[in-house]
CSV table of C-alpha atoms in Angstrom, one decimal:
chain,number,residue,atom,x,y,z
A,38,UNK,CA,24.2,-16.3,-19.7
A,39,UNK,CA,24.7,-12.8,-21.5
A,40,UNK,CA,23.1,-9.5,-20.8
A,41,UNK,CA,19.3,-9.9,-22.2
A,42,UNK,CA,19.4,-13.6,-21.9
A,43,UNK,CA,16.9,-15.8,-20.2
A,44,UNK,CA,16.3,-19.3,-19.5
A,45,UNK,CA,12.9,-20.0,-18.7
A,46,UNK,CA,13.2,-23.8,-18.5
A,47,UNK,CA,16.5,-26.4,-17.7
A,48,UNK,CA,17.5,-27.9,-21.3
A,49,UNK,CA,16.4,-31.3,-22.2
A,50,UNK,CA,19.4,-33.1,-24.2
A,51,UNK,CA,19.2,-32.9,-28.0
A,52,UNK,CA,18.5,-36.4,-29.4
A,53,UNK,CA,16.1,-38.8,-29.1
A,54,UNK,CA,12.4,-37.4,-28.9
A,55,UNK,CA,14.1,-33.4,-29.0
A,56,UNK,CA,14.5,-31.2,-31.8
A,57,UNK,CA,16.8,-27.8,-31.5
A,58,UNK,CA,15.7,-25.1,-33.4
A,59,UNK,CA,17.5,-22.1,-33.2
A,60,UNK,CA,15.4,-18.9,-34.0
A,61,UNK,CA,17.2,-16.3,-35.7
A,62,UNK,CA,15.8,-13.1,-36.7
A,63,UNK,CA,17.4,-11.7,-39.8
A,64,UNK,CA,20.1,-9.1,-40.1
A,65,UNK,CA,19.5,-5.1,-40.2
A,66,UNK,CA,18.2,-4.0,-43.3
A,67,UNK,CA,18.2,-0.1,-44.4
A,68,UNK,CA,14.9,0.0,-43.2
A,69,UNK,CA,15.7,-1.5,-39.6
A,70,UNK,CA,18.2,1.2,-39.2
A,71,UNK,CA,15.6,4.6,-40.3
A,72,UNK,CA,13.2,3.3,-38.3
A,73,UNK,CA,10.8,2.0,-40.8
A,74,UNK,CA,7.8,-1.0,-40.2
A,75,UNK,CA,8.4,-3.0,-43.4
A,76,UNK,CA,6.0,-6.0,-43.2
A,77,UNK,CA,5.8,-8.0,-46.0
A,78,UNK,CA,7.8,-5.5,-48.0
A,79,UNK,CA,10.7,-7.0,-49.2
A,80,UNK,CA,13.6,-5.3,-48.2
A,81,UNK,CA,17.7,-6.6,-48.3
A,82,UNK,CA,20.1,-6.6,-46.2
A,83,UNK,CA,22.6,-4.0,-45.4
A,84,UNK,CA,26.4,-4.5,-45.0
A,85,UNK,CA,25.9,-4.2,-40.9
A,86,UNK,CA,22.7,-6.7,-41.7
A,87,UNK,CA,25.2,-9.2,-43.3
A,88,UNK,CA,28.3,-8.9,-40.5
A,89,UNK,CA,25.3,-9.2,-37.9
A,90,UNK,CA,24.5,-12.8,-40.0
A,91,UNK,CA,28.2,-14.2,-39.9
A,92,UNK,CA,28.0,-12.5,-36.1
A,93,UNK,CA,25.2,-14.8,-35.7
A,94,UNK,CA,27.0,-18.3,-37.2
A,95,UNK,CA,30.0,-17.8,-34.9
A,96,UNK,CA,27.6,-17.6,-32.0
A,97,UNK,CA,26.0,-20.6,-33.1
A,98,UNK,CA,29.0,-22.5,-34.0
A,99,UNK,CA,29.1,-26.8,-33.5
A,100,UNK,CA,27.0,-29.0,-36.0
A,101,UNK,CA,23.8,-27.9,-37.2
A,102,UNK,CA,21.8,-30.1,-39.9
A,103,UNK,CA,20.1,-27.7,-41.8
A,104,UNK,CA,18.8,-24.0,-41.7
A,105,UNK,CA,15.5,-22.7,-43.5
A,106,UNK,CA,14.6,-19.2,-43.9
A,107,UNK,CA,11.0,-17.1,-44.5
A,108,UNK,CA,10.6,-16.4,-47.9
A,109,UNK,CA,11.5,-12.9,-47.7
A,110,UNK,CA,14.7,-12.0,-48.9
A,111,UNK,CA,16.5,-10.6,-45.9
A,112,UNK,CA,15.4,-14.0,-44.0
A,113,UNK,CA,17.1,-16.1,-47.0
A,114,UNK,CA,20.2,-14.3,-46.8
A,115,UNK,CA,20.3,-14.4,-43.7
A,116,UNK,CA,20.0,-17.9,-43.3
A,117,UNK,CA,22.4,-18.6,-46.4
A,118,UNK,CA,25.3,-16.7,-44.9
A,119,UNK,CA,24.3,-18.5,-41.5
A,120,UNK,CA,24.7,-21.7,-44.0
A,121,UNK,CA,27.9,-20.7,-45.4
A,122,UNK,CA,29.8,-20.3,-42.4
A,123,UNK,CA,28.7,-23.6,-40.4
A,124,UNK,CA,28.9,-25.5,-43.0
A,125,UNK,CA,25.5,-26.9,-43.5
A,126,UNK,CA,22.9,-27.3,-46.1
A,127,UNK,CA,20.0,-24.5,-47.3
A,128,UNK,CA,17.5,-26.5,-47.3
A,129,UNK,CA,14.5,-23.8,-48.2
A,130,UNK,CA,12.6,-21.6,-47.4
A,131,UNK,CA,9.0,-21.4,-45.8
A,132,UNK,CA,6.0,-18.9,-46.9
A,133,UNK,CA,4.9,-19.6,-43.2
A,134,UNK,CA,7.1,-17.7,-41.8
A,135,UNK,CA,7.0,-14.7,-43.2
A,136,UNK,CA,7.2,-11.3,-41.3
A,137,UNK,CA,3.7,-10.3,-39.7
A,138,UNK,CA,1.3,-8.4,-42.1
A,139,UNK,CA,1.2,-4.7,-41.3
A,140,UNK,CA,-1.9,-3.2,-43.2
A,141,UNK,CA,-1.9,0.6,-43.5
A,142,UNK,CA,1.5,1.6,-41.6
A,143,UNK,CA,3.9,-0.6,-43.3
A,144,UNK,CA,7.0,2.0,-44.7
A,145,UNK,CA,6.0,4.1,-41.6
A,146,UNK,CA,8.1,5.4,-38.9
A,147,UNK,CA,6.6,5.1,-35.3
A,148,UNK,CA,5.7,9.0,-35.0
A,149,UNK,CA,4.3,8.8,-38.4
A,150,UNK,CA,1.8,5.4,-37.3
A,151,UNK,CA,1.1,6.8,-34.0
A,152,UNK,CA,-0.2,10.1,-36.0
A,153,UNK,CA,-2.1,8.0,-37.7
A,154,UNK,CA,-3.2,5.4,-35.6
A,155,UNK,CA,-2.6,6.7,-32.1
A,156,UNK,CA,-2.4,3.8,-28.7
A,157,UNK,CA,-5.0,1.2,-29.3
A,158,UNK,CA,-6.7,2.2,-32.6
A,159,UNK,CA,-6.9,-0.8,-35.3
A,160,UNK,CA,-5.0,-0.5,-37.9
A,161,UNK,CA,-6.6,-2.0,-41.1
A,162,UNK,CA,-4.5,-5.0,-42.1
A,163,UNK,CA,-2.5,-5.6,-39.1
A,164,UNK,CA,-2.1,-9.4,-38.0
A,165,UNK,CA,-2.1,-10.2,-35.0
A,166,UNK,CA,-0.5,-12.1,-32.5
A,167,UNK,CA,-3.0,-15.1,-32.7
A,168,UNK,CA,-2.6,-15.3,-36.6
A,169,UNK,CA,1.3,-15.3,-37.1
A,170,UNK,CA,0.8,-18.2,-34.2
A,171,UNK,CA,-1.5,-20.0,-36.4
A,172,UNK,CA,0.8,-19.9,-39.3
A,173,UNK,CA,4.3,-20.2,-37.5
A,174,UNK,CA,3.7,-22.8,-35.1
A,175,UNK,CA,3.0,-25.5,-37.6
A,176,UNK,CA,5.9,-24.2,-40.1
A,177,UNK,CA,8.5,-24.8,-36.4
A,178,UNK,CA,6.8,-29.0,-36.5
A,179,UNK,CA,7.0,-29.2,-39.9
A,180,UNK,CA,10.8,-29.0,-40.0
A,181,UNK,CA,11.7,-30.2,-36.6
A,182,UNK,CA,9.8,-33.4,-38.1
A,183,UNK,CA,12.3,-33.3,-41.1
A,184,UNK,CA,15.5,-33.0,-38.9
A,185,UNK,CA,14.1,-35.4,-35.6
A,186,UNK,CA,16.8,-35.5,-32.9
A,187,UNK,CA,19.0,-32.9,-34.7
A,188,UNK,CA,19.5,-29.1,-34.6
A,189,UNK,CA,17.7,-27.0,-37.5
A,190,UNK,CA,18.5,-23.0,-37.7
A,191,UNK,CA,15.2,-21.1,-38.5
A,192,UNK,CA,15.5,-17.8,-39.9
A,193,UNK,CA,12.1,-15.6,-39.7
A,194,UNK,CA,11.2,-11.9,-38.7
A,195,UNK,CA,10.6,-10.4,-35.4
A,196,UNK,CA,7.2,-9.8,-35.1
A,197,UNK,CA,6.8,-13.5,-36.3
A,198,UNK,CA,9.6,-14.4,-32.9
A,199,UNK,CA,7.7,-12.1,-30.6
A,200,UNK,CA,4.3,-13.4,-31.5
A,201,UNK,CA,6.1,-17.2,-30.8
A,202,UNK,CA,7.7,-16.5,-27.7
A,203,UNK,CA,4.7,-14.7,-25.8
A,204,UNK,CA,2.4,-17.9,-27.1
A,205,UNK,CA,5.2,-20.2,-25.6
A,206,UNK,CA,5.6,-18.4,-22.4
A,207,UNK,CA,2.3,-17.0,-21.4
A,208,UNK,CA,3.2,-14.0,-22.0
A,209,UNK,CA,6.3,-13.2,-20.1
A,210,UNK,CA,9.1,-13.1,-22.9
A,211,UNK,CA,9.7,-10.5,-24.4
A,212,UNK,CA,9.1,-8.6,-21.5
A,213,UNK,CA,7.5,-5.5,-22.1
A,214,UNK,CA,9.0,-3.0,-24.5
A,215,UNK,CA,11.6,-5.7,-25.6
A,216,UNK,CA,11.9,-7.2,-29.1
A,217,UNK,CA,14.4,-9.7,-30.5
A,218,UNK,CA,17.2,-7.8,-32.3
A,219,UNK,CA,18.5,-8.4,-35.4
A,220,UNK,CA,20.8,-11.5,-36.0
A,221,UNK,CA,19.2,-12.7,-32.6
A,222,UNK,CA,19.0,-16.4,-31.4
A,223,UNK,CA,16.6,-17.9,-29.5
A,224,UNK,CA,16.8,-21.7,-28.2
A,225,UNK,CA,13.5,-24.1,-28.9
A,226,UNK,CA,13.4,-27.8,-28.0
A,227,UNK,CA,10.7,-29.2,-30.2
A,228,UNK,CA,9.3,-32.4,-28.6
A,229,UNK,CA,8.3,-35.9,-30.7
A,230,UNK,CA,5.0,-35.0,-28.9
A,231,UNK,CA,4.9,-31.6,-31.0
A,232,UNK,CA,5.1,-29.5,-27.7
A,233,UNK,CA,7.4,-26.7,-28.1
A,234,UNK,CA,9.5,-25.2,-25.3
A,235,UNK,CA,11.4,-22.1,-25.2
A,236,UNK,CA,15.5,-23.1,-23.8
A,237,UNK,CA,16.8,-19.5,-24.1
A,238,UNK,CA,16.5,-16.0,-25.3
A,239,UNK,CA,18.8,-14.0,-26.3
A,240,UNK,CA,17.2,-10.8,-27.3
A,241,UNK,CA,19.9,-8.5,-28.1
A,242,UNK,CA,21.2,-7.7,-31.5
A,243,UNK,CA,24.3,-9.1,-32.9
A,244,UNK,CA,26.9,-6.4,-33.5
């Protein structure tokens, strides 16, 4: 495995009762790379945001059936370069999985919310973890069903692939003070069962 890559559990093969999804969080956007919380705001990619994309395909490589997207734009473009360069199908996108709702310090840098909203204050708007579970987890079965015993890439946000991971692992991935990077993969088995694992994470951005 690479640097900032774990396995939490042993594989199960693809097929017969097991969906692969592979969760990609989009590429950088200008706003990724100032430092700014964009939310729901709908911001493009950049030209690193879209090398990070194809970055992303070639790590993916093999035969995919599909790949779906939030309905944000830098999630769609993401996933239709991703598309593009494996070969495979758009197949649309999902309102689902859009990026977690800020509230008040969406457009803000860090020092900016933190003057504003200092460690542990709530910020009016804010989803939380719970929420963007409520809403994601169903959008992941949804297309696993569409695509059973094949392997689906699912482009979304990362506060949308944080709040999955700590639901699917208790907690313990991302570890604290890590994130999943821009063009990131991580590895779910969805199960004919609708259980969900975690296979892999690869947290680090995509150069």
């Amino acid at each position: 495995m690479s640097a900032g890559s774990t396995r939490p559990v042993s594989p199960e093969p693809v097929g017969v009762g097991v969906t692969e999804i592979a969760l990609v969080r989009h590429g950088e956007t200008e706003w990724n790379r100032t430092g700014r919380i964009q939310g729901r705001t709908d911001i493009p990619l950049n030209e690193t945001g879209r090398a990070q994309a194809r970055a992303a395909a070639a790590t993916l490589g093999g035969a995919w059936a599909a790949s779906y997207s939030s309905s944000l734009g830098r999630a769609e473009e993401t996933a239709r370069i991703i598309s593009d360069a494996l070969g495979v199908g758009f197949a649309g996108t999902d309102q689902a999985l859009v990026e977690r709702a800020h509230g008040e310090v969406e457009g803000l840098r860090a020092p900016d919310r933190l003057a504003r909203f200092p460690h542990g204050a709530p910020v009016p708007g804010y989803e939380s973890d719970a929420e963007v579970v409520e809403r994601a987890l169903p959008a992941l079965r949804r297309i696993a069903s569409r695509h059973a015993g094949d392997r689906v890439v699912v482009v979304a946000h990362g506060g949308v692939i944080g709040a999955l991971l700590r639901s699917l692992t208790g907690g313990a991935v991302p570890a604290p003070g890590q994130y999943a990077g821009n063009a990131s993969v991580q590895t779910l088995h969805v199960h004919d069962d609708g259980a969900i694992r975690l296979v892999e994470a690869q947290l680090a951005s995509r150069v």
